[in-house]
Short mmCIF file of C-alpha atoms and ligand atoms in Angstrom, two decimals:
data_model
loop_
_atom_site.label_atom_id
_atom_site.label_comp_id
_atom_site.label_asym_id
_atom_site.label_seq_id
_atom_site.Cartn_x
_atom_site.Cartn_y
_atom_site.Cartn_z
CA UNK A 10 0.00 0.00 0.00
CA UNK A 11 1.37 3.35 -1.20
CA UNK A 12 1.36 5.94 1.49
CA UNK A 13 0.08 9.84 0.77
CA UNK A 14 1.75 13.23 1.19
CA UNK A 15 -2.00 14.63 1.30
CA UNK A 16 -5.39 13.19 1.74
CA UNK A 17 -8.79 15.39 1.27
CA UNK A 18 -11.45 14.01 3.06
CA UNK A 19 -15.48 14.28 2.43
CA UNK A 20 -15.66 16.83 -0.76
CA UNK A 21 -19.43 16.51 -1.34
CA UNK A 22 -18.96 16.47 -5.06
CA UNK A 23 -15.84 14.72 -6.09
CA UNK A 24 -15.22 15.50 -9.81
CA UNK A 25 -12.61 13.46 -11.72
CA UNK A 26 -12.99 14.11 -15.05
CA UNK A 27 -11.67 11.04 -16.98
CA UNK A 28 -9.27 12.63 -19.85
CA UNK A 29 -10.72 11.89 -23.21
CA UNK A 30 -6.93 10.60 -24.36
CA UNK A 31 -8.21 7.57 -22.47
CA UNK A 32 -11.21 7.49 -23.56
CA UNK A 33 -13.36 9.89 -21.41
CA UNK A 34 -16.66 10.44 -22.44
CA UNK A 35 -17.98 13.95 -24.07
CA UNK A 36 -20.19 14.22 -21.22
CA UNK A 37 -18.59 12.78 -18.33
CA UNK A 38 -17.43 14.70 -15.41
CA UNK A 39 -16.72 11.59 -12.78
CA UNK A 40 -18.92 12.30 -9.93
CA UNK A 41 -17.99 10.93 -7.10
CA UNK A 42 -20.03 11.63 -3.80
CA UNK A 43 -18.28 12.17 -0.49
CA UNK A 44 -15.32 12.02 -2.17
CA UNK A 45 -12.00 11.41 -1.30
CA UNK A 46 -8.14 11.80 -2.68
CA UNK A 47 -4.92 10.86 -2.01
CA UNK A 48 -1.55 13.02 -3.01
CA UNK A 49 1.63 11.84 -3.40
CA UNK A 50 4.81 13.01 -4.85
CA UNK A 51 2.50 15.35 -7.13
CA UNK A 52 0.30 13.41 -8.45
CA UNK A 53 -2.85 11.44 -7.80
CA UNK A 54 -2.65 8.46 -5.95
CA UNK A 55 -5.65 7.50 -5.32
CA UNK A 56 -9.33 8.73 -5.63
CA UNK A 57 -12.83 7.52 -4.92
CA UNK A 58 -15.94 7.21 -1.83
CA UNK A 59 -13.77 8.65 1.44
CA UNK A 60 -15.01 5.62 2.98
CA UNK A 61 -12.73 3.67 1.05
CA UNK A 62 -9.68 5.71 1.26
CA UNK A 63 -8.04 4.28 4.11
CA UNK A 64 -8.24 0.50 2.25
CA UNK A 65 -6.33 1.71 -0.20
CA UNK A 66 -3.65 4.24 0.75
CA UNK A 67 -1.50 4.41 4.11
CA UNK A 68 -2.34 7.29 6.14
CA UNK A 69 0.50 8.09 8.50
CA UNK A 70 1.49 11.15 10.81
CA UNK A 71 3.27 13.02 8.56
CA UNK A 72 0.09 12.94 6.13
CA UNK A 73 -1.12 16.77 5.94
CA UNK A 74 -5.32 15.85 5.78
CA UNK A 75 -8.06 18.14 5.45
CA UNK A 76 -11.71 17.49 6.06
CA UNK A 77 -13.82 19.44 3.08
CA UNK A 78 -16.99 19.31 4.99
CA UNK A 79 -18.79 19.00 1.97
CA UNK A 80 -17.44 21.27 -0.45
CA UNK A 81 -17.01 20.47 -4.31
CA UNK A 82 -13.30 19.36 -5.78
CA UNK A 83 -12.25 19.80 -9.53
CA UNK A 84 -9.04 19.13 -11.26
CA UNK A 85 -7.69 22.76 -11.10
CA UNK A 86 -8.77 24.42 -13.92
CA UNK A 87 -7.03 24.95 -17.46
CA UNK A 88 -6.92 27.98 -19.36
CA UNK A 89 -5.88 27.18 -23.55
CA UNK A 90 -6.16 30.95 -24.67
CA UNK A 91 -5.01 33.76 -22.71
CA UNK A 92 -3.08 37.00 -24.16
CA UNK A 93 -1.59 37.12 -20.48
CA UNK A 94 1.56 39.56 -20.99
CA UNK A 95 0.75 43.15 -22.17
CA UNK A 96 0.95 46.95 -21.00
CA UNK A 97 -1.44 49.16 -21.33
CA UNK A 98 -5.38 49.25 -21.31
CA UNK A 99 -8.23 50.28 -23.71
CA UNK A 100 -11.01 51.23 -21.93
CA UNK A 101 -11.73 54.20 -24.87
CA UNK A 102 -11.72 51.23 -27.46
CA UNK A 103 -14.48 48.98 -25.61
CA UNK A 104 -16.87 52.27 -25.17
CA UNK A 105 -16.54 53.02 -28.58
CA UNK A 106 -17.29 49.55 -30.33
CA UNK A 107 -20.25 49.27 -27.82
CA UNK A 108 -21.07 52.58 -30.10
CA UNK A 109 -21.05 50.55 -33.37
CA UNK A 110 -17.26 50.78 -34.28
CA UNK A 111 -16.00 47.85 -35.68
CA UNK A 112 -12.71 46.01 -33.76
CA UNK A 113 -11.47 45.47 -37.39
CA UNK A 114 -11.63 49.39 -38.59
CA UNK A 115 -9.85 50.09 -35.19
CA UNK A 116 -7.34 47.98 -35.94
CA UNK A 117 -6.97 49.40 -39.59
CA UNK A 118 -6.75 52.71 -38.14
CA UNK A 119 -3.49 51.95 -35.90
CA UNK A 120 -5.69 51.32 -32.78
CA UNK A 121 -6.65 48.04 -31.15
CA UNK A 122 -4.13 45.50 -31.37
CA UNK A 123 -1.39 48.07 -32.32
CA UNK A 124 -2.12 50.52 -29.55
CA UNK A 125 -1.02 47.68 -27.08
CA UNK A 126 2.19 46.90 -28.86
CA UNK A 127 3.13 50.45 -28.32
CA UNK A 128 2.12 50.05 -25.00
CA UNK A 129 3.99 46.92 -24.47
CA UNK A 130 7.31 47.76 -26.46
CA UNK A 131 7.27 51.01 -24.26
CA UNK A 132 7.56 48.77 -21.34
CA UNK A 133 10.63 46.93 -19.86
CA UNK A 134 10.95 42.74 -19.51
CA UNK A 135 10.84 43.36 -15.66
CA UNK A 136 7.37 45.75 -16.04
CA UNK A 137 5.85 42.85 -18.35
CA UNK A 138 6.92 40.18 -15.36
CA UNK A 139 5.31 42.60 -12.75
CA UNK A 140 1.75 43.04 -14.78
CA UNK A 141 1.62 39.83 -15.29
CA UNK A 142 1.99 38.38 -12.01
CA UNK A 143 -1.31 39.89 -10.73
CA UNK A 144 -3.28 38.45 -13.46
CA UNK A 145 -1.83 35.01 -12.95
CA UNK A 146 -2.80 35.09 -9.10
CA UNK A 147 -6.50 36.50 -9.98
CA UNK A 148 -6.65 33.18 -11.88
CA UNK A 149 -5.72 31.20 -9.32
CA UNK A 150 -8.35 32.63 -6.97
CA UNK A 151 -10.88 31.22 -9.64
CA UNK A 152 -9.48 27.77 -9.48
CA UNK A 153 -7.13 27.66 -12.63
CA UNK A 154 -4.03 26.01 -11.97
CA UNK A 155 -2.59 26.38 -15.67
CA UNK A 156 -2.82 28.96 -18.78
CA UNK A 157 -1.64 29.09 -21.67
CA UNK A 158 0.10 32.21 -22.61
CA UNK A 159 0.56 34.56 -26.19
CA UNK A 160 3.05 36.98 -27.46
CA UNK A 161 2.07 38.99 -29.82
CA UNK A 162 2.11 42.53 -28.69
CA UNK A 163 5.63 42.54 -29.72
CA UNK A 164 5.68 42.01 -33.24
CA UNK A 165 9.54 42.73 -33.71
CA UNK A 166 12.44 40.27 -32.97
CA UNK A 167 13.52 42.52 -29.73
CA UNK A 168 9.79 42.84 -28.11
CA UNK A 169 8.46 39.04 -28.94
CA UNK A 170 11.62 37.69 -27.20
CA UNK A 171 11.10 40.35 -24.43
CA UNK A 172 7.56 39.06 -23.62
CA UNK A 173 8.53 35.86 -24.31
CA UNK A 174 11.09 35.73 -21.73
CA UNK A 175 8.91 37.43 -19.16
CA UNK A 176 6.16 34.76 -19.76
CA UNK A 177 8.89 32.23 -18.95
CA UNK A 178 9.63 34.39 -15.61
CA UNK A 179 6.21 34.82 -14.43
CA UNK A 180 5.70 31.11 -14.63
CA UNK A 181 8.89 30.34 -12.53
CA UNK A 182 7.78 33.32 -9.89
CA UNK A 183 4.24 32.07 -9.91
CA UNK A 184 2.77 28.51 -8.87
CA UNK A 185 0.45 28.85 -11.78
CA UNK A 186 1.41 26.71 -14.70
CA UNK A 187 2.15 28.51 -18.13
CA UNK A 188 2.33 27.32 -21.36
CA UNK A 189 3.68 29.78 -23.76
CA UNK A 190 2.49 30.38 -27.36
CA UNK A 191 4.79 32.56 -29.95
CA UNK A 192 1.99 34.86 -31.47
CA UNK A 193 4.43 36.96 -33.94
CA UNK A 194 1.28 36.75 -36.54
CA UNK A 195 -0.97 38.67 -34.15
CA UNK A 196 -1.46 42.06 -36.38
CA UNK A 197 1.19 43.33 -39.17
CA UNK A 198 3.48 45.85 -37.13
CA UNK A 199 3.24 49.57 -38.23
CA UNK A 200 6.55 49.41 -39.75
CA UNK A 201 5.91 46.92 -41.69
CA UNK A 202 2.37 48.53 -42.91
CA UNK A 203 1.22 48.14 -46.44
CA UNK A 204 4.49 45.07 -46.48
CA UNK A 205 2.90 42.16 -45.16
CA UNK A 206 4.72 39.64 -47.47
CA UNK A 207 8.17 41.05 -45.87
CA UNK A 208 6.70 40.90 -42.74
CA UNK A 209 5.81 37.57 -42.90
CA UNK A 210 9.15 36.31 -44.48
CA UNK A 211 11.09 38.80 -41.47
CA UNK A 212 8.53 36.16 -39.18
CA UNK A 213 9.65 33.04 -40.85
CA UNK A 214 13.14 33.91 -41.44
CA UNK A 215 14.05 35.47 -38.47
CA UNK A 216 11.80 35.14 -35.72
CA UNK A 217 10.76 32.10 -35.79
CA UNK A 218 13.99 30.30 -35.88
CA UNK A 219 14.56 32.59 -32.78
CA UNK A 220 12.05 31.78 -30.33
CA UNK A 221 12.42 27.83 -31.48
CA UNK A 222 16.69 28.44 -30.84
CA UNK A 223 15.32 30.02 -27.07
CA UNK A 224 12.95 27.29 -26.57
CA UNK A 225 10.42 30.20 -25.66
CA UNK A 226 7.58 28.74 -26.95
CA UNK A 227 5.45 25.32 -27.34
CA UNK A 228 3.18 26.06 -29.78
CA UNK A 229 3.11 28.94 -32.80
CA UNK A 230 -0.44 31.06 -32.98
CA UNK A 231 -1.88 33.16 -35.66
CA UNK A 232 -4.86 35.45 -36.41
CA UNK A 233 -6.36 34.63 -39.75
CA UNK A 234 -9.45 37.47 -40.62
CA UNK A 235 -10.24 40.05 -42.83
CA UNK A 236 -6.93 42.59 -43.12
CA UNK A 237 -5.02 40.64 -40.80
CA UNK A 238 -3.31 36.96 -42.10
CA UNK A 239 -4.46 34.81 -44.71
CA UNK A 240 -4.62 31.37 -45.31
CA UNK A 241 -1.61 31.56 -47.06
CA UNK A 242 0.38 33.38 -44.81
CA UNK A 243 -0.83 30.66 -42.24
CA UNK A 244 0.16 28.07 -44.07
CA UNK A 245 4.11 29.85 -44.21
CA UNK A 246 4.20 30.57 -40.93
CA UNK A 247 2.74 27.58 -39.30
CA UNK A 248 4.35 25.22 -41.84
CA UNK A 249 7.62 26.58 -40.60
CA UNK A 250 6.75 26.67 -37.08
CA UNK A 251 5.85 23.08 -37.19
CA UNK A 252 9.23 22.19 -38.76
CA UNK A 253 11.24 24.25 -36.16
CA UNK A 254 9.19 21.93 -33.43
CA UNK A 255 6.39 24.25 -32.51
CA UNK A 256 2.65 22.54 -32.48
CA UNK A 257 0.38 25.15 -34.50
CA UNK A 258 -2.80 26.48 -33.17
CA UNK A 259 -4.76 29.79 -35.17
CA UNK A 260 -7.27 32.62 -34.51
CA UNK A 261 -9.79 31.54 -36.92
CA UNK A 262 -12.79 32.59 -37.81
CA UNK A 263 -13.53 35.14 -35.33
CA UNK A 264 -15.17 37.48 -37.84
CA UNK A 265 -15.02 35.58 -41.49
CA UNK A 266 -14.58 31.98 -42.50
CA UNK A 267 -11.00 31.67 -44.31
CA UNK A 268 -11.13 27.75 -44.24
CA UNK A 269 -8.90 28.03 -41.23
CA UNK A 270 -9.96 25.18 -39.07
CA UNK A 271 -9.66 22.67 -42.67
CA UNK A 272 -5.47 24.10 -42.42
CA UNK A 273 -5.50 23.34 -38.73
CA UNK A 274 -6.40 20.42 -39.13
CA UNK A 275 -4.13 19.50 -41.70
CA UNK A 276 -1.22 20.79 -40.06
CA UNK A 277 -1.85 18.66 -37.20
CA UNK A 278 -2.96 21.79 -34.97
CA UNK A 279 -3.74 21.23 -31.40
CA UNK A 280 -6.41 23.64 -31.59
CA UNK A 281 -8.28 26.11 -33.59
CA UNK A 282 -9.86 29.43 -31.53
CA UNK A 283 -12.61 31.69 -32.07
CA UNK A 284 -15.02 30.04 -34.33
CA UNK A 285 -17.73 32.20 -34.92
CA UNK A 286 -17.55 31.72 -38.34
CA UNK A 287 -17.04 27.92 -39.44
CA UNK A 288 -18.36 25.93 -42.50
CA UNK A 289 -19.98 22.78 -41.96
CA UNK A 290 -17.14 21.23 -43.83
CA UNK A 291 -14.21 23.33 -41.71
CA UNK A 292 -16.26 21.42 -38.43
CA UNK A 293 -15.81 18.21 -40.10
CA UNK A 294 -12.25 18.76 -41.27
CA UNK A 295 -11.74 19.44 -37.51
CA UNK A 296 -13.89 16.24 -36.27
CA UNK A 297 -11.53 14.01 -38.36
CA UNK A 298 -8.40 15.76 -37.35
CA UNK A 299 -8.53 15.53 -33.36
CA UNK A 300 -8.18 19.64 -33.53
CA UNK A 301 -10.26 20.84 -30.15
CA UNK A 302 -12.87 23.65 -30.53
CA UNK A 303 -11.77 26.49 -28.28
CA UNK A 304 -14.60 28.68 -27.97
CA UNK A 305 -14.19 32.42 -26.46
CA UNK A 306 -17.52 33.49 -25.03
CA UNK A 307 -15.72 36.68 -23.52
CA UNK A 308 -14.21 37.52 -26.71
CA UNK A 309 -17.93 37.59 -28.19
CA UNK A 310 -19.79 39.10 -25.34
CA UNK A 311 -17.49 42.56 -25.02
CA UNK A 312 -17.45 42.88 -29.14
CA UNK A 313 -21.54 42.26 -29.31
CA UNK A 314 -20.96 39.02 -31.64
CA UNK A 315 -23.56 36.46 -31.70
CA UNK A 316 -21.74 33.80 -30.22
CA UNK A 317 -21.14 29.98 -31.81
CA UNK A 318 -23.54 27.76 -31.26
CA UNK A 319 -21.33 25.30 -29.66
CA UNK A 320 -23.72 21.44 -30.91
CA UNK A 321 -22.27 22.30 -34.31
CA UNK A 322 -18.85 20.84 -33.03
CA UNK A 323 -20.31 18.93 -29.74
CA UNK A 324 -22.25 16.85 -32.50
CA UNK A 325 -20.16 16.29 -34.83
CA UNK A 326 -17.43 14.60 -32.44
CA UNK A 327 -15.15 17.91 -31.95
CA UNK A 328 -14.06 18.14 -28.12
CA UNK A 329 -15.28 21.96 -27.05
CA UNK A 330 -12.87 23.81 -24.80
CA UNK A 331 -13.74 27.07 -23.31
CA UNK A 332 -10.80 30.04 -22.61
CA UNK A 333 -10.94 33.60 -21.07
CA UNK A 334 -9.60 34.94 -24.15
CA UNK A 335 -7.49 37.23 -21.35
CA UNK A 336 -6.75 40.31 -23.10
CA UNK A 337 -6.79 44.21 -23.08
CA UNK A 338 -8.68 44.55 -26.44
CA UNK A 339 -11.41 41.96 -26.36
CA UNK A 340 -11.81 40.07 -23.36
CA UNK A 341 -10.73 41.57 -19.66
CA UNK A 342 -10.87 39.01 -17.74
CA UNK A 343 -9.27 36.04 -15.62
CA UNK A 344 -12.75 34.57 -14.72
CA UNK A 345 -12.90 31.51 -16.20
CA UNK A 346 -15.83 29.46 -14.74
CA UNK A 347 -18.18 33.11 -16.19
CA UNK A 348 -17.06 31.27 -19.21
CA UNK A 349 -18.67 28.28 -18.27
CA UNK A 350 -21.83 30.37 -17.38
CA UNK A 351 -21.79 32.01 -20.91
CA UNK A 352 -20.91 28.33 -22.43
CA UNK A 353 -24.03 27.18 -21.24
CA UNK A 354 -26.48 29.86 -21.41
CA UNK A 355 -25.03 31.32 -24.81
CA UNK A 356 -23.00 28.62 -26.69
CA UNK A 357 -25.61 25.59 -25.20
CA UNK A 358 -23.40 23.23 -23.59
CA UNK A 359 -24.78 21.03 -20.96
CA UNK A 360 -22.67 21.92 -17.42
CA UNK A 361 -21.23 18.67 -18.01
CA UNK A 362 -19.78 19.78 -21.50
CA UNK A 363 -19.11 23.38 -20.18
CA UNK A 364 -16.78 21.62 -17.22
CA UNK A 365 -15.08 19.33 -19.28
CA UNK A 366 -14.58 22.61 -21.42
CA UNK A 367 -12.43 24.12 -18.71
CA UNK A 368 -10.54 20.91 -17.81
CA UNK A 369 -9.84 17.47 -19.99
CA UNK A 370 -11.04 19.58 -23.56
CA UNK A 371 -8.66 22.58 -22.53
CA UNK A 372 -6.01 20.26 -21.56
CA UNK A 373 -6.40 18.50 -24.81
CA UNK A 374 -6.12 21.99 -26.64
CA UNK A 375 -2.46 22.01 -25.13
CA UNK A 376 -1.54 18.53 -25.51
CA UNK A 377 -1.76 17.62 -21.94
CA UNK A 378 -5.26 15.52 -21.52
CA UNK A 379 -4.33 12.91 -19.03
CA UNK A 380 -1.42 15.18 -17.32
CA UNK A 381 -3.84 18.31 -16.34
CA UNK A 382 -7.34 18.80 -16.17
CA UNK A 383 -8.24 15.63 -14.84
CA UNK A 384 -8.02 13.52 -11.34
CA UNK A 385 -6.90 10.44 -12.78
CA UNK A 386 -4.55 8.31 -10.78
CA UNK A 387 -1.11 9.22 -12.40
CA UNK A 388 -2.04 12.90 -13.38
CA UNK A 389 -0.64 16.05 -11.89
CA UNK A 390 -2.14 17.06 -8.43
CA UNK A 391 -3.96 20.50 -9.65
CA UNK A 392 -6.87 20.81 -6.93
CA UNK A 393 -9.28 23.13 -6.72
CA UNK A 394 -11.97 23.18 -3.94
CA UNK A 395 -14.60 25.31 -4.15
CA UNK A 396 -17.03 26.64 -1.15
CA UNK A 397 -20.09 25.11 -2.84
CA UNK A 398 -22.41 22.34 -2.16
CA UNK A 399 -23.07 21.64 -6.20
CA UNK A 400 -20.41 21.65 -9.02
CA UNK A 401 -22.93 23.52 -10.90
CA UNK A 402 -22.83 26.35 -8.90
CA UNK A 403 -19.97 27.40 -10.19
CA UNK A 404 -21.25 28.73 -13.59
CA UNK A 405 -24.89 29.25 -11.75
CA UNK A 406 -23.85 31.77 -9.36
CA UNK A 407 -21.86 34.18 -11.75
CA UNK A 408 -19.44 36.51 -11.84
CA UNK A 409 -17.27 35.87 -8.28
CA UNK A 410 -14.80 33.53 -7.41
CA UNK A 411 -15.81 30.00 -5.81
CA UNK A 412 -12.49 28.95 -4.87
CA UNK A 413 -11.78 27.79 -1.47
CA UNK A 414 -8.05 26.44 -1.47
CA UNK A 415 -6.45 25.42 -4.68
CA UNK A 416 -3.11 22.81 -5.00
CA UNK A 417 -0.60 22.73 -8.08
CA UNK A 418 1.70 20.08 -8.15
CA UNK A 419 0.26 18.57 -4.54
CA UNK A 420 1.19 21.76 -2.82
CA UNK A 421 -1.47 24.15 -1.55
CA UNK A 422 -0.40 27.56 -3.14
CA UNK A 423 -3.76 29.61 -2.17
CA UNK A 424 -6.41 29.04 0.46
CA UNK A 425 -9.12 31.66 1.35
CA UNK A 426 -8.00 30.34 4.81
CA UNK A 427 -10.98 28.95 5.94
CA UNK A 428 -10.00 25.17 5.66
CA UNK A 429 -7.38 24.03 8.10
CA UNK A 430 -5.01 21.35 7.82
CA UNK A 431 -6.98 18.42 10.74
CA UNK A 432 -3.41 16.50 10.60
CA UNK A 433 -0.44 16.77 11.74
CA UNK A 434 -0.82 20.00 13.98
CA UNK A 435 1.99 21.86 14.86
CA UNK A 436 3.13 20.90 18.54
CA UNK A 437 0.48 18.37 18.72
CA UNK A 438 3.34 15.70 19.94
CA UNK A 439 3.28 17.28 23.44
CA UNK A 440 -0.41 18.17 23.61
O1 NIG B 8 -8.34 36.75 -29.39
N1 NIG B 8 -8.41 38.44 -32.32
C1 NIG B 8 -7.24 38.57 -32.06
N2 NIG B 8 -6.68 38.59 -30.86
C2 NIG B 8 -7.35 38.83 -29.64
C3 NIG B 8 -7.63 40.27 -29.39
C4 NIG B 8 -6.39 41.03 -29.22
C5 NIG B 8 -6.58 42.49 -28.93
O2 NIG B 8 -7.58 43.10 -29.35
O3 NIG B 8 -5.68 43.03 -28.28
C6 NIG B 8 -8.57 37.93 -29.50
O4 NIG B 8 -9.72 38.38 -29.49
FE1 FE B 9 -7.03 35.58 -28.60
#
């Protein structure tokens, strides 16, 4: 019998999520009722009725416990889209397209996108590390234990690696995991206006090669739309990207079909994002490819877009994830279970689909279902609890943050403080 680091005792709502790599179901979350788990060296050891806990794993001394009373336990939550590192803000810009301006004549006019890359070149690696840090532990007090993270506010050699590197040093300062995305293709830089062929070759040649020579980055982004990248210029970049050992993902479809998610899924992407605009065939192309759905409610709600209807890819076999979208233009926000909220009440996923979106799908859209997202025996110990008596609570009661105490790794790295370790107390060996 193995013996834990950590057991959890009596969670009301105990839910594993069985990773879809294994075979998890679209619609399965894993309830388990006065639940139970066991920690060890990270990872799961063991999970199931709390009844049964002590038939299975050795409880000793040195075992740190803690009695849930009844609260609800998730794998800690994943986020697969997140612009994380930036400077700057646009409040001006989320007024004014509430006023009928369109996000892509903002853009065109040197605003949007481009008015944080000023922001963010302005600003040094160490002011990028100490923005960031804030978001990350906002993100944690909703129960997400890993993001993923863009550039792309760079969109020169010097500034990509420069928020690059201080994505790299926020996830070393913070418990939160990060998983970083190079995002070059984000917007054509104004230097480079009117020249997006050379700007695309100066991204293939030059800074591609460099992030991939750094080992910045695990996977290579790009917005395809109307004025921004095309198909083509996908198909360059990501092509290369994949060569140079970076898994492809793409912005597609946010405002018009380009036949993105068919490229995706030809390239072997891990995900394509957006998807407010996708042909029945791009949905099938994506079906057939394993490429996961990420869906962006935020992203939809602060433009005014009708948002997907998220059955067109739950039906045809294509795992839905949902992200925050985290960024200063289109989506302010770290709070990812609203997402689950607007994933059921605006994209129609059942709560079971709209959990799974935030754990095993999301972990999936990063190549990790089975290692995060999940409470599988063998996967990483990300915990959250959350001070509810029903899992669905957590998208039913909007807007404010749920979580209770939240481990990464098997450590506890945030607690609101009012669950106490029962076992072992400090100077309990002398009474
Ligand atoms: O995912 N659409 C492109 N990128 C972001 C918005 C970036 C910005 O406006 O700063 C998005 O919505
Ligand atoms: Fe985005």
């Amino acid at each position: 019998m193995y013996e834990a680091e950590i057991v959890l005792r009596h969670a009301g709502q105990l839910l594993t999520v069985p990773p879809s790599a294994t075979g998890g179901a679209p619609d399965d979350v894993g309830l388990i009722e006065d639940g139970a788990l066991a920690i060890a060296e990270g990872r799961v050891l063991w999970v199931g009725p709390t009844a049964e806990l002590e038939r299975h794993v050795k409880v000793t001394g040195d075992t740190g416990q803690y009695d849930l009373h009844g609260r609800v336990v998730t794998p800690g939550l994943v986020d697969p889209h997140t612009h994380l590192v930036f400077a700057g803000a646009r409040e001006r810009e989320f007024a004014l397209r509430a006023a009928g301006r369109p996000y892509l004549e903002i853009l065109a006019e040197g605003g949007g996108i481009l008015s944080t890359v000023r922001a963010t070149r302005a600003a040094t690696e160490d002011e990028l590390v100490r923005l960031a840090l804030p978001r990350l532990q906002r993100f944690l007090t909703y129960g997400v234990t890993t993001v993923e993270a863009k550039s792309g506010y760079g969109l020169s050699l010097e500034h990509e690696l420069k928020i690059l590197r201080a994505t790299y040093r926020v996830g070393e300062l913070h418990p939160v995991r990060v998983v970083p995305t190079f995002l070059g293709a984000h917007a054509v830089p104004a230097e480079f206006r009117d020249r997006k062929a050379a700007y695309v070759r100066h991204l293939v040649d030059e800074m591609l090669p460099a992030v991939a020579g750094e080992r910045l980055a695990e996977f290579c982004d790009i917005f395809v739309d109307d004025g921004v990248f095309s198909l083509a210029d996908a198909r360059k970049v990501l092509g290369r990207a994949k060569e140079l050992g970076l898994r492809p993902r793409m912005h597609a479809g946010q405002f018009n079909d380009h036949g993105g998610p068919q490229l995706a899924a030809r390239l072997g992407a891990a995900s394509a994002d957006h998807l407010e605009h996708v042909s029945p065939a791009g949905i099938r192309a994506m079906a057939k490819g394993g490429v996961v759905a990420v869906l962006l409610p935020g992203a939809a709600l602060s433009l005014g877009q009708t948002p997907p209807d998220a059955r067109r890819f739950t039906e045809a076999g294509v795992r839905v994830a949902l992200a925050t979208d985290l960024n200063p233009g289109t989506s302010m926000t770290e709070n990812l279970p609203l997402m689950m909220t607007l994933g059921i009440a605006q994209l129609k996923l059942t709560p079971e689909q709209a959990l799974r979106g935030v754990t095993d799908h999301a972990a999936a859209a990063l190549g990790r279902s089975g290692r995060v997202g999940t409470l599988a025996i063998g996967a990483a110990a990300d915990v959250a609890v959350f001070d509810v008596g029903d899992w669905r609570r957590l998208a039913y009661h909007f807007g404010v943050p749920h979580a209770e105490m939240v481990l990464i790794e098997g450590e506890v790295v945030w607690t609101r403080d009012r669950i106490r370790k029962v076992a072992p107390r400090r100077g309990s060996r002398k009474g």
